[in-house]
Structures are given as structure tokens and as C-alpha cells.
Amino acid sequence: MSDENILVVEDLKKYYPINKSLFGKPQSFVKAVDGVSFSIKKGTTMGLVGESGCGKTTVGRTILRLHEVTGGTVLFEGKDLSKISSGKLRKMRPQLQMIFQDPYSSLSPRMPIGEIIGEAVKVHKIVPRSEYREYILQVMQDCGLQPQWYSRYPHEFSGGQRQRICIARSVALKPKLIICDEPVSALDVSIQAQIINLMKDLQTQFGYTYLFISHDLSVVEHISDEVGVMYLGNMVEYGSKTSIFKNPLHPYTKALMSAVPMPDPDYKMNRIILKGDIPSPANPPSGCKFRTRCEHCMEICANKVPEFREIEPGHRVACHLYNDKESTTK
Ligand code: SF4
């Protein structure tokens, strides 16, 4: 493991039992996450993209052990989060934070925002009591919240301001890793840009590491250093932002990219329309799970699961089109 990697996820699996025998033994599973591997360098952002139901949110929640891990390892600063005791995990919680999609439902309507931001700061004794109020006001200022709002309630704020409150509540704990689950998808586009810029500014100032989960490729492009693309519980492509956006390889990534609107009115979009719906994760297709929607599907795709291979330095893809060097140049 590189010392630079703050998080290394290897072969992560999360299965949910759906049928049980008379004796309560699980007989079949929904494989929500089925062998996902990636790493994140300290102070950088990894974007995780895919359609709804691809398992990206489950990856985030399983890393934090909000769902128990079925298999694989989650190394955070070298410690395996999937195996440590719940007591030790509780002590590490301030270092591992999550920002949710819906800022309103994740804020208590009965507490003023200063208390919401400071509640866990008190519990985890992040600063001495005497410095508490000054510290919370500083965090609010860092997150673009005015000090006179300290005693106001969440319903008095707009969606963007509420997401700033959620961000302030997370960063007040001085976290090392923040998992952001669709943090801007409930907001208007202009507000989305403000929140993304705030997150980037905080990262520059305090060196936070983000796992940024989103279905929106343009948002992911704006904030990420590395990008992983998920389909039906698997990572199908992974690489630097430049390699994924300039040279997408997997047919699924190409289809997602083709749907991203361009600001140039003269640009002719060649949209790739995916046929059919996402198959049921309880009964996925054999071989490559994307084959029922892929326009390049070959015989081998039904029989063999494609390997997740490195095609160029740091750029991995799981597709039989890239089984040998010659085919990569096609
Ligand atoms: Fe398409 Fe086959 Fe590649 Fe799957 S392995 S994405 S079906 S070409």
C-alpha cells in the first residue's frame, strides 16, 4: 500500500439475502456491491458514478460500516474498518464523515444551527469547552454561514444554505475522509456550483479527502481527481479524470459521456441510447453484466466475466474488447 493512500478498498462485497430456507439459511442474494476495488490519495477526490441502483451509495455506506461488510477489506490509514470493533470504530467516527443528498431531512428541525454544527464537537471533545462557541463561529464562516445565523433553525434556510450547514457539521469534526452521497443533486444548477466550489476551497485549505458519489458526470468532472464508473455492483472503469473524460473505453462509460450536455451550441451530440433497463441485481446476466445493453456484445461476453485490466497506466477497464493490446488501438 502506498503511504499516500488514505483509503484502500479491495474486493469489497455487500450482499443482501432475499430468500431464506425453512431453517433461516439465506438461499439467494442481491449482490449490491460485488468485488469493488479502488484507492484514494490523501487530499484528493475520487468520483464514483453510475445510474441509480448501480451500488455506488452502498459502497459509501459499507466503507463507513453503516452497512456490515460481506467480504473484502477497507483499509483506512492502514486499519481495516471492516474488522475493527464497534467501540474502536465509534472513536474513529469524527475522522470519517458523510454528507447526504437531502440536507433538510438530515437536520433536526428543533435545534438551532449552531447547536446542530456543534453537537458532535462537544461529544467528541474536538475543542476545549472555553473555545467551543468561537470555534463553531469560525467553522460557520469557513462554510459561508453568517455568525448571526447561529441561533436560527433549519427551516429558515434555503436548500443551498442547508447543505452548507451539513458540510459545516461534518468539517467541524476535523475529518480525514468525507463521503459525499449525491450532495448537490437536490439543488438548482447555480447553487450546485457554489457548493462544489465551497467543497473545493475547503479541500485546498484543510486537505480533506472526498469520495464523491454522483450520477451527474459534469459535477464529477468538476470536482474529481480520479473517477470510477459502476454498473450493477461492479466497477467497470477506473482512472484519472483526464483519462476517463478524454478517453473513455468501456461502452457503458461512453454511453454516459454521450449524454453530458455541452455548452457549445454548434456542437453536435452523438448520443448513445442504451437499450433496455438495468437488469435486476437479484438475477444479473451471465458473463458481462452489461451485455444485455451493449451494442458491441460478442459471444464471449455471455460466457466469461471480463477481467478488470489495466489498459494504460492507472486506467482500468472490465471489457472483452480490450483483451489484448491490439484491440486497445482499434
Ligand atoms: Fe460489451 Fe462485451 Fe465489453 Fe461487456 S464485455 S461491455 S458486453 S463488449
Short mmCIF file of C-alpha atoms and ligand atoms in Angstrom, two decimals, residues 250-252 288-292 294-298 300-301 304 306 318-321, ligand 1:
data_model
loop_
_atom_site.label_atom_id
_atom_site.label_comp_id
_atom_site.label_asym_id
_atom_site.label_seq_id
_atom_site.Cartn_x
_atom_site.Cartn_y
_atom_site.Cartn_z
CA HIS A 250 -15.95 0.93 -21.60
CA PRO A 251 -19.11 1.05 -23.76
CA TYR A 252 -21.13 1.98 -20.65
CA CYS A 288 -20.53 -9.34 -18.58
CA LYS A 289 -23.46 -7.81 -16.69
CA PHE A 290 -23.69 -5.01 -19.26
CA ARG A 291 -24.11 -7.35 -22.24
CA THR A 292 -27.91 -7.02 -22.48
CA CYS A 294 -24.17 -3.29 -25.07
CA GLU A 295 -24.02 -2.61 -28.81
CA HIS A 296 -20.62 -4.38 -29.02
CA CYS A 297 -21.72 -7.60 -27.33
CA MET A 298 -19.81 -10.69 -28.56
CA ILE A 300 -17.56 -14.43 -25.16
CA CYS A 301 -19.45 -11.69 -23.28
CA LYS A 304 -16.95 -15.09 -19.38
CA PRO A 306 -14.38 -9.70 -18.19
CA ALA A 318 -13.56 -4.55 -17.47
CA CYS A 319 -14.48 -5.34 -21.08
CA HIS A 320 -13.59 -8.13 -23.53
CA LEU A 321 -12.98 -5.52 -26.25
FE1 SF4 B 1 -19.93 -5.02 -24.13
FE2 SF4 B 1 -18.77 -7.42 -24.07
FE3 SF4 B 1 -17.45 -5.27 -23.24
FE4 SF4 B 1 -19.47 -6.26 -21.83
S1 SF4 B 1 -17.53 -7.26 -22.25
S2 SF4 B 1 -19.08 -4.12 -22.28
S3 SF4 B 1 -20.86 -6.91 -23.44
S4 SF4 B 1 -18.17 -5.68 -25.33
#
